[in-house]
XYZ file of C-alpha atoms in Angstrom:
460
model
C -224.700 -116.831 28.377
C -223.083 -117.957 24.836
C -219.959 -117.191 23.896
C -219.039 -114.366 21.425
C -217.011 -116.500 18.651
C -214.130 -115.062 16.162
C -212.165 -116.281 13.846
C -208.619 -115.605 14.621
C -208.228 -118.912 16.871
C -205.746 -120.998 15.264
C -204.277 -124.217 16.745
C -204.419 -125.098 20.508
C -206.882 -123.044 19.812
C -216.241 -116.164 53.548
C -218.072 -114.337 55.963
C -214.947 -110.739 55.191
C -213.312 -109.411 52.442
C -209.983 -110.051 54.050
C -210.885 -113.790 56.279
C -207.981 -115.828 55.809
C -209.407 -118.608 58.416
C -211.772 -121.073 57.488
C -214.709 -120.461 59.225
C -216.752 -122.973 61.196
C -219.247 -123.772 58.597
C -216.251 -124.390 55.938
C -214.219 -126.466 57.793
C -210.682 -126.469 55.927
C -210.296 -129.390 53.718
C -207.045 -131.849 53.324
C -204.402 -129.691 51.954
C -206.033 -125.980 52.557
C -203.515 -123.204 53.918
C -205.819 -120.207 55.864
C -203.087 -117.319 55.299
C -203.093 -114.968 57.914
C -204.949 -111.117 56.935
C -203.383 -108.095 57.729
C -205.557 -105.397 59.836
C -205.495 -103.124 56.555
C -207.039 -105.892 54.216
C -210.929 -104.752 54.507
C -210.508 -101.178 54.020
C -208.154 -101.617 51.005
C -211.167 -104.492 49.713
C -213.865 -101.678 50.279
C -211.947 -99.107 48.729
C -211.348 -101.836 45.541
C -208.021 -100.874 45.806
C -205.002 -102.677 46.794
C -201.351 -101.990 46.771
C -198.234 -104.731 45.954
C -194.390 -104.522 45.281
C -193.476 -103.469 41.716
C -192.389 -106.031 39.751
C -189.189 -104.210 39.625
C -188.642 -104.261 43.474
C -189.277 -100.529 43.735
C -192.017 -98.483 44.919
C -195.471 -99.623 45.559
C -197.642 -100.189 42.593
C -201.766 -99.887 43.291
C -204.312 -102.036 41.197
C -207.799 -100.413 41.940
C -211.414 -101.303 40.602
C -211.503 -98.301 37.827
C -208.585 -100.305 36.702
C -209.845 -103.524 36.409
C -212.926 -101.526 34.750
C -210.371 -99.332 32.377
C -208.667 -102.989 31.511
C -212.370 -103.935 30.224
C -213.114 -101.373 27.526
C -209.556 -101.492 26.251
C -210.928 -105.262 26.193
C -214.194 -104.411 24.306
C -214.443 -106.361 21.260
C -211.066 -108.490 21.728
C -211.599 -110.355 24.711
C -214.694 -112.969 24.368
C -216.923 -112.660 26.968
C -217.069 -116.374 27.820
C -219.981 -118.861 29.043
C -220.907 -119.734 32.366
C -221.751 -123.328 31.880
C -223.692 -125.192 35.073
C -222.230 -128.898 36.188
C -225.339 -130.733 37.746
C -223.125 -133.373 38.561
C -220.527 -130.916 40.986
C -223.635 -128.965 42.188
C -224.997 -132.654 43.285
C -221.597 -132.754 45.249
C -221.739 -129.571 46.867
C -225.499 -129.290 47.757
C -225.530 -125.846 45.653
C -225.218 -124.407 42.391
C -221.599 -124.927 40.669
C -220.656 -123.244 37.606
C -217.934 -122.897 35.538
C -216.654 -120.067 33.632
C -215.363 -121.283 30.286
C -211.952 -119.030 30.062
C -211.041 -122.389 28.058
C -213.224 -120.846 25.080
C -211.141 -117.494 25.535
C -209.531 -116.655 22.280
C -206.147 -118.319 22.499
C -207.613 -120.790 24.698
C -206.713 -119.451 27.896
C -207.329 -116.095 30.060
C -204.038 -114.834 29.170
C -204.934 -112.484 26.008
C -206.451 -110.656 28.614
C -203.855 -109.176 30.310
C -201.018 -109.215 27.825
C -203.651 -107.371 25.188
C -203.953 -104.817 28.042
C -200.160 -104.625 28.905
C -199.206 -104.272 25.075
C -201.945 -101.501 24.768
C -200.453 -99.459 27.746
C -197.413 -99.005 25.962
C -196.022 -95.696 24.412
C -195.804 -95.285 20.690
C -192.056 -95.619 21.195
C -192.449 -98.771 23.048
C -194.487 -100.449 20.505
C -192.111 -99.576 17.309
C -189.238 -101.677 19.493
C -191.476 -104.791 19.804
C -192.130 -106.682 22.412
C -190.959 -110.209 24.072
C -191.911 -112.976 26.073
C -191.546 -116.414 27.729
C -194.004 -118.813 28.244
C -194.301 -123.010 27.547
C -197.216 -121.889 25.901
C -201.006 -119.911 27.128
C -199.365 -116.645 27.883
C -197.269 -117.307 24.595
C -199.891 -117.060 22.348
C -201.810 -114.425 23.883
C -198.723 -112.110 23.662
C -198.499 -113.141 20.026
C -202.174 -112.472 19.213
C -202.119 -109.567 21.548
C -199.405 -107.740 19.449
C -200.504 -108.922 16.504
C -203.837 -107.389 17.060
C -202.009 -103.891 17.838
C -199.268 -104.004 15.324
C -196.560 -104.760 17.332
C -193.709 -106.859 16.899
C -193.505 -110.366 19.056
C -190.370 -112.406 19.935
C -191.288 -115.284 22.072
C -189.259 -117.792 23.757
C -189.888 -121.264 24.592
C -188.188 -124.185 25.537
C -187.191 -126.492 23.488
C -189.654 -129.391 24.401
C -192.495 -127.105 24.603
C -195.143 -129.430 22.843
C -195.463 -128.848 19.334
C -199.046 -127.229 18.712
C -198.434 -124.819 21.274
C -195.320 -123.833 19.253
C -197.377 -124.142 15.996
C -199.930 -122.023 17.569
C -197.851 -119.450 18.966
C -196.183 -118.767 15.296
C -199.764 -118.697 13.661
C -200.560 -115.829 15.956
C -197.868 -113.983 14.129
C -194.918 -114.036 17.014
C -191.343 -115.066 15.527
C -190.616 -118.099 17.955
C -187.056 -119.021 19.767
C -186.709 -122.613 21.355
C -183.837 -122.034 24.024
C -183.763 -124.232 26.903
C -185.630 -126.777 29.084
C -187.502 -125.128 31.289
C -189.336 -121.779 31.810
C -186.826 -119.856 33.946
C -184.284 -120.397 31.178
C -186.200 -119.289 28.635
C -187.195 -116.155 31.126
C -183.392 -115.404 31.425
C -182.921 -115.476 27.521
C -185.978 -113.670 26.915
C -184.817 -110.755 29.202
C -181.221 -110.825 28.111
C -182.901 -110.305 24.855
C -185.076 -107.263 26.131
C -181.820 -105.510 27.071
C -180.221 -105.985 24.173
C -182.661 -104.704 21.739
C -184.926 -102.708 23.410
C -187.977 -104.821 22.968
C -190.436 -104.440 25.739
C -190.631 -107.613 27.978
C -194.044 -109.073 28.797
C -194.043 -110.910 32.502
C -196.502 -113.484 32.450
C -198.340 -111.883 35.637
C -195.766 -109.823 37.565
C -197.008 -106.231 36.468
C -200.166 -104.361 37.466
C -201.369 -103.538 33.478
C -201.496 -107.706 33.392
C -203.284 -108.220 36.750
C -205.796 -105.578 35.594
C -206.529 -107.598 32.820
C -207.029 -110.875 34.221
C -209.227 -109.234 36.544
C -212.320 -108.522 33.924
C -212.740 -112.459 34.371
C -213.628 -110.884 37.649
C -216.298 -108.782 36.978
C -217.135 -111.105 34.464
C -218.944 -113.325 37.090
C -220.478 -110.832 38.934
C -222.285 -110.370 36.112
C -223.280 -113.616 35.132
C -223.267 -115.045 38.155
C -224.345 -112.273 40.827
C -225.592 -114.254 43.375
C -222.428 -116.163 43.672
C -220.705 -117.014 47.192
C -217.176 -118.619 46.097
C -215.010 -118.274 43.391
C -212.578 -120.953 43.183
C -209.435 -120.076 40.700
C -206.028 -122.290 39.942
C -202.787 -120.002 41.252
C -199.455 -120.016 39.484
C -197.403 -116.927 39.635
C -200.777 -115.451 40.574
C -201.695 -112.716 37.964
C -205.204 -114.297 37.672
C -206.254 -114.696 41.663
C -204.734 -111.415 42.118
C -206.964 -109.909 39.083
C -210.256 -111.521 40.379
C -209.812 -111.094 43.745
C -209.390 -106.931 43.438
C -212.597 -107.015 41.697
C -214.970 -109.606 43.382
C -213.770 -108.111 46.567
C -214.073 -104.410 45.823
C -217.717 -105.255 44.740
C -218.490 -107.923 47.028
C -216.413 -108.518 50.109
C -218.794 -110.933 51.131
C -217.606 -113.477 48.202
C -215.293 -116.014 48.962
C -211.687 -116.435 46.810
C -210.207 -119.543 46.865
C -207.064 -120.134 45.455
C -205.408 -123.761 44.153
C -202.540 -125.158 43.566
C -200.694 -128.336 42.533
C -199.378 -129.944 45.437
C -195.424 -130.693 43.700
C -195.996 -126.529 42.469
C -197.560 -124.555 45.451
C -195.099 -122.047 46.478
C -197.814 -119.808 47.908
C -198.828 -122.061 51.089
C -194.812 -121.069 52.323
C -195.012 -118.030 51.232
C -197.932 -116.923 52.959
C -196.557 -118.356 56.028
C -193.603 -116.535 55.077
C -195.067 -113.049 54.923
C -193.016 -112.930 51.106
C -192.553 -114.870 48.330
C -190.560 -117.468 48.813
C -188.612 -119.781 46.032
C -189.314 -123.859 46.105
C -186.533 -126.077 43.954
C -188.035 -127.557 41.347
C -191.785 -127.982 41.135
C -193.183 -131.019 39.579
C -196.609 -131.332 38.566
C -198.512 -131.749 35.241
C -200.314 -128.806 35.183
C -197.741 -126.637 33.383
C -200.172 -123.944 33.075
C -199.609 -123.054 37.109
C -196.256 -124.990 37.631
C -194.424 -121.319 38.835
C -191.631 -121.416 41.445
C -191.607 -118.326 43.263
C -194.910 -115.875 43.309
C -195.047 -112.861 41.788
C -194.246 -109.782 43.606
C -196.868 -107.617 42.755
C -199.896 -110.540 42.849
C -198.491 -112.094 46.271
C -199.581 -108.855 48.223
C -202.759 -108.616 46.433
C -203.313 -112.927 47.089
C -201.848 -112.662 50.859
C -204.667 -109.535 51.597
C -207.634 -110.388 49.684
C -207.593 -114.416 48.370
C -209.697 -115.975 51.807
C -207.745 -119.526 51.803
C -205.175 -121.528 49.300
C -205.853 -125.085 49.333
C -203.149 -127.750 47.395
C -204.674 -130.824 44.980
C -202.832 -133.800 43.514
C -202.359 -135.463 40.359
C -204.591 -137.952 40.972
C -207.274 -134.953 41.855
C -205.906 -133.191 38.647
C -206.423 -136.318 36.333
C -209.745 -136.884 37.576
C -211.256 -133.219 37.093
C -209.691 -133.327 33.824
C -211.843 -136.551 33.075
C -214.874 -134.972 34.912
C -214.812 -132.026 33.044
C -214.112 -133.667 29.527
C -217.053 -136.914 30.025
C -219.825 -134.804 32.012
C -219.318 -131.047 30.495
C -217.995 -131.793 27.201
C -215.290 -129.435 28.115
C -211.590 -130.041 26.765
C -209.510 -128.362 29.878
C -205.854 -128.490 30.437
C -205.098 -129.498 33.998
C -204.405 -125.902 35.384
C -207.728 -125.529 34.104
C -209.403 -128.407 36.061
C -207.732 -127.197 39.375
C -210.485 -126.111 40.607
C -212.241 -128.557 39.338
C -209.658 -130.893 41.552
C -210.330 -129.071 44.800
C -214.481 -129.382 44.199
C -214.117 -133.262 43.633
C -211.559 -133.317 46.555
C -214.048 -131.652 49.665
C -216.998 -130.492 47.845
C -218.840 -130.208 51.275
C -216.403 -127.202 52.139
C -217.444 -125.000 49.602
C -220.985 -122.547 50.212
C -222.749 -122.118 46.792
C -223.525 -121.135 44.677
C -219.637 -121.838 43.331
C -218.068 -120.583 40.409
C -215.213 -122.225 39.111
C -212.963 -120.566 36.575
C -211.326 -123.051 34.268
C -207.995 -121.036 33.315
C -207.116 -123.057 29.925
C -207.668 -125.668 27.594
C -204.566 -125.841 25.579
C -203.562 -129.626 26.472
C -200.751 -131.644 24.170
C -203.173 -134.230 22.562
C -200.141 -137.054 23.586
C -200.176 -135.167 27.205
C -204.238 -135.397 27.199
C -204.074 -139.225 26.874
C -201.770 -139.632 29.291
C -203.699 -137.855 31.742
C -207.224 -139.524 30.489
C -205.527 -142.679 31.307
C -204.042 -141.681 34.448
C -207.333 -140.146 35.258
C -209.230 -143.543 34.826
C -207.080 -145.415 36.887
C -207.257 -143.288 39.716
C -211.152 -143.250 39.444
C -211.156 -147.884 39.287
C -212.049 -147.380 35.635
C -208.302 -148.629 34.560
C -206.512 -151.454 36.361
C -203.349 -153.463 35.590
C -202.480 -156.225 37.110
C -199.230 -159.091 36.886
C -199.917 -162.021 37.693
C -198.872 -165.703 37.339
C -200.026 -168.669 36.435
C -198.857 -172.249 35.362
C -197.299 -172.556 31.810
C -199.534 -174.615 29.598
C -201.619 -174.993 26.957
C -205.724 -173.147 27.638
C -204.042 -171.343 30.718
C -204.202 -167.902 29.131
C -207.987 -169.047 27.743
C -208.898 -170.056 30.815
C -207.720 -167.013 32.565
C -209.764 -164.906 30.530
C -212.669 -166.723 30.665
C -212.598 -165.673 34.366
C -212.490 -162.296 33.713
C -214.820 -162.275 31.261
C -217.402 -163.442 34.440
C -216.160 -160.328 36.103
C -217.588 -157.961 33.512
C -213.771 -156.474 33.480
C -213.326 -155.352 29.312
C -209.841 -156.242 28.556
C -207.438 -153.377 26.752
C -204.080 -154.875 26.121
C -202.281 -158.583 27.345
C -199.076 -159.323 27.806
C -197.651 -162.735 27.650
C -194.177 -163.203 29.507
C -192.634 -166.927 29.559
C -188.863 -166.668 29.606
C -187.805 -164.241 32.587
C -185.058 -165.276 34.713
C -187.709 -164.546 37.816
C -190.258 -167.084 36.566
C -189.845 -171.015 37.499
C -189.467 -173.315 34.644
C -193.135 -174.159 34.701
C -194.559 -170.500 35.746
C -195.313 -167.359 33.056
C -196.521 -163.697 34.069
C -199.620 -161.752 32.185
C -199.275 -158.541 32.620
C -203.553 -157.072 32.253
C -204.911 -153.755 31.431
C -208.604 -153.901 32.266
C -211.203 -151.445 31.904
C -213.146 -151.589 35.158
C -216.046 -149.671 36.389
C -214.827 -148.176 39.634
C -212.254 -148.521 42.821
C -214.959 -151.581 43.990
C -214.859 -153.153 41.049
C -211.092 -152.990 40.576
C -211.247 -154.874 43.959
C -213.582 -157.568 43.163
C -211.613 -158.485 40.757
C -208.191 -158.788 42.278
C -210.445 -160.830 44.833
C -211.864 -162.781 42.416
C -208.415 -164.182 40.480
C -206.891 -164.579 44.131
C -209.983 -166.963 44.989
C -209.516 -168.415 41.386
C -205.807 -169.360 42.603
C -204.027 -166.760 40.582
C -201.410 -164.767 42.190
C -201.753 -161.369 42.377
C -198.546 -159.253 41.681
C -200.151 -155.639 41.486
């Protein structure tokens, strides 16, 4: 189903609704984390209702179905209704039908206009005339700013000050008045709510507050739609606003649908927290999926995750890099890596998964310098980028002759380095330092084979 298109996108453009153990037929894959249900989980999923802790740490606050629903006709004619693209290539891997919902096509270029447009509408005519505010490195950044822009309201965002520049760029042309304070996120979070109590401004939480996880849950009923014979739904977790969303409405509609959660391995503060029964903090997370690099859980989307998400499973950069590549050479999909996560976990144990799969691809706002990074990192940890050291003796033809041997090994040579004075290196030795462009991890090891036989030594 195509894409509705506007024109306000500016730059950076299991077998029970409640199973949190793997069953026999899905055996749990490397990195998976079954989360143990609570008794209560299948009546709340019937009901399509489903109660957290406020975002405030007060009472109890309830997300239902007619919510979700509600969230969707506030959506009606903001909110693209984006494609569900097939990947013949993942289905080959998983024996079934994968698909991938395109929330990388969303206006903004993420999921997150969703909710915020949702949150900002829920506010009271007083609310609205003292503007709003948020933090964000940049997806829910510029859906906040389109969001209020949309409804008239005033935007102050805050982002760190080496948030990359498009997404700052971006965020401005959405018609938010940008602040750069700090490095990271949770700095920026402190200065945006300091701000918040000093003038009044509403703040926007990127996914701790039910209006949000209402509106990240139309992606939700979204793939029923398109998709209604669907079995899994596999989604990237950060603070969890998006899970949380899809998971009240796939489950209140069909229980019988497995969620799947994923996270980056250096970011996944869910796996302890589930163990945990709460949301536990982890010290700095490191991954490059910004888009899902959150520290603690959210209050309100942990309960929701810990009763109705069947299993959270971890990925790592390598896996990130290479669905980032899939998804950009096979499905001519630009995808930032919290996008590809799911991606990641497909390529990681496709067998795992019962089709037909839908995979929602969160984002696609990448840093074009970030992006080639990745590419490359992505190539070398599929054997289709290799660099080497090496030595050999220091004389005239030796480099020639060197790469005449690699030219026999069908290995396309990128960049050479030629090193002769280094105090390591014997009076008669240099180092080449390669970067080859090799066809895969066999490849890359006929060829370190190949200079080793040709008396080379190998350094890396």
């Amino acid at each position: 189903m195509a894409a509705r298109h506007g024109d306000e996108d500016g730059p950076g453009s299991g077998s029970g609704p409640a199973s949190h153990l793997t069953s026999p037929a899905t055996p749990p894959a490397p990195g998976s984390v079954p989360a143990p249900a609570p008794a209560s989980a299948s009546a709340s999923a019937s009901a399509g209702s489903v109660s957290g802790g406020s975002a405030s740490g007060g009472s109890e606050a309830t997300i239902t179905l007619d919510d979700v629903r509600s969230a969707q006709k506030t959506l009606s004619g903001v909110s693209r209704l984006t494609a569900l693209e097939g990947s013949r290539y993942l289905s080959g891997l998983v024996g079934a039908p994968v698909h991938f919902k395109c929330e990388n096509l969303q206006r903004t270029g993420s999921f997150k206009l969703r909710g915020g447009y949702v949150r900002i509408a829920g506010l009271s005519p007083e609310e609205r005339a003292a503007g709003v505010v948020a933090a964000s490195a940049g997806n829910h950044a510029q859906g906040v700013a389109l969001a209020a822009s949309l409804l008239g309201v005033r935007s102050t965002v805050f982002m760190p000050e080496g948030a990359p520049l498009p997404k700052i760029a971006a965020t401005r042309d959405y018609g938010a008045e940008v602040r750069l304070c700090g490095q990271i996120v949770d700095e920026t979070m402190r200065a945006a709510k300091e701000y918040a109590e000093r003038t009044g401004a509403v703040f926007i939480h990127p996914f701790d507050h039910p209006d949000i996880i209402a509106g990240q849950g139309t992606v939700g009923l979204e793939i029923l739609e398109q998709c209604p014979e669907v079995r899994t739904v596999v989604v990237g977790i950060g603070g969890g606003g998006l899970a949380a969303g899809i998971a009240v409405a796939v489950k209140a509609l069909r229980p019988d649908v497995r969620v799947v959660g994923v996270q980056a391995e250096g970011a996944a503060a869910y796996p302890p927290s589930l163990a945990a029964g709460r949301p536990v903090t982890i010290d700095a997370p490191v991954t490059m999926a910004d888009g899902i690099k959150v520290g603690r859980p959210g209050d309100v989307p942990f309960q929701i995750i810990e009763n109705l998400v069947d299993e959270v499973r971890t990925v790592t950069e390598d896996e990130l890099s290479s669905a980032l590549l899939l998804c950009l050479e096979r499905a001519k999909l630009v995808v930032e890596p919290a996008g590809a996560s799911p991606v990641a976990a497909l390529l990681s144990a496709p067998e795992s998964f019962e089709g037909p799969v839908v995979a929602v691809l969160s984002g696609g706002n990448v840093d074009p310098l970030l992006m080639q990074r990745i590419l490359r990192h992505g190539m070398a940890a599929a054997g289709r980028y290799l660099s080497l050291r090496l030595r050999l003796t220091d004389r005239p033809g030796a480099l020639a002759t060197l790469l005449g041997v690699l030219s026999t090994l069908d290995a396309n040579v990128l960049d050479v380095s030629h090193v002769r004075t280094n105090p390591r290196l014997g009076l008669s030795e240099a180092e080449v330092e390669l970067h080859l462009e090799t066809k895969g991890q066999e490849h890359c090891e006929d060829v370190r084979e190949a200079l080793r036989g040709a008396g080379y030594t190998v350094m890396a």
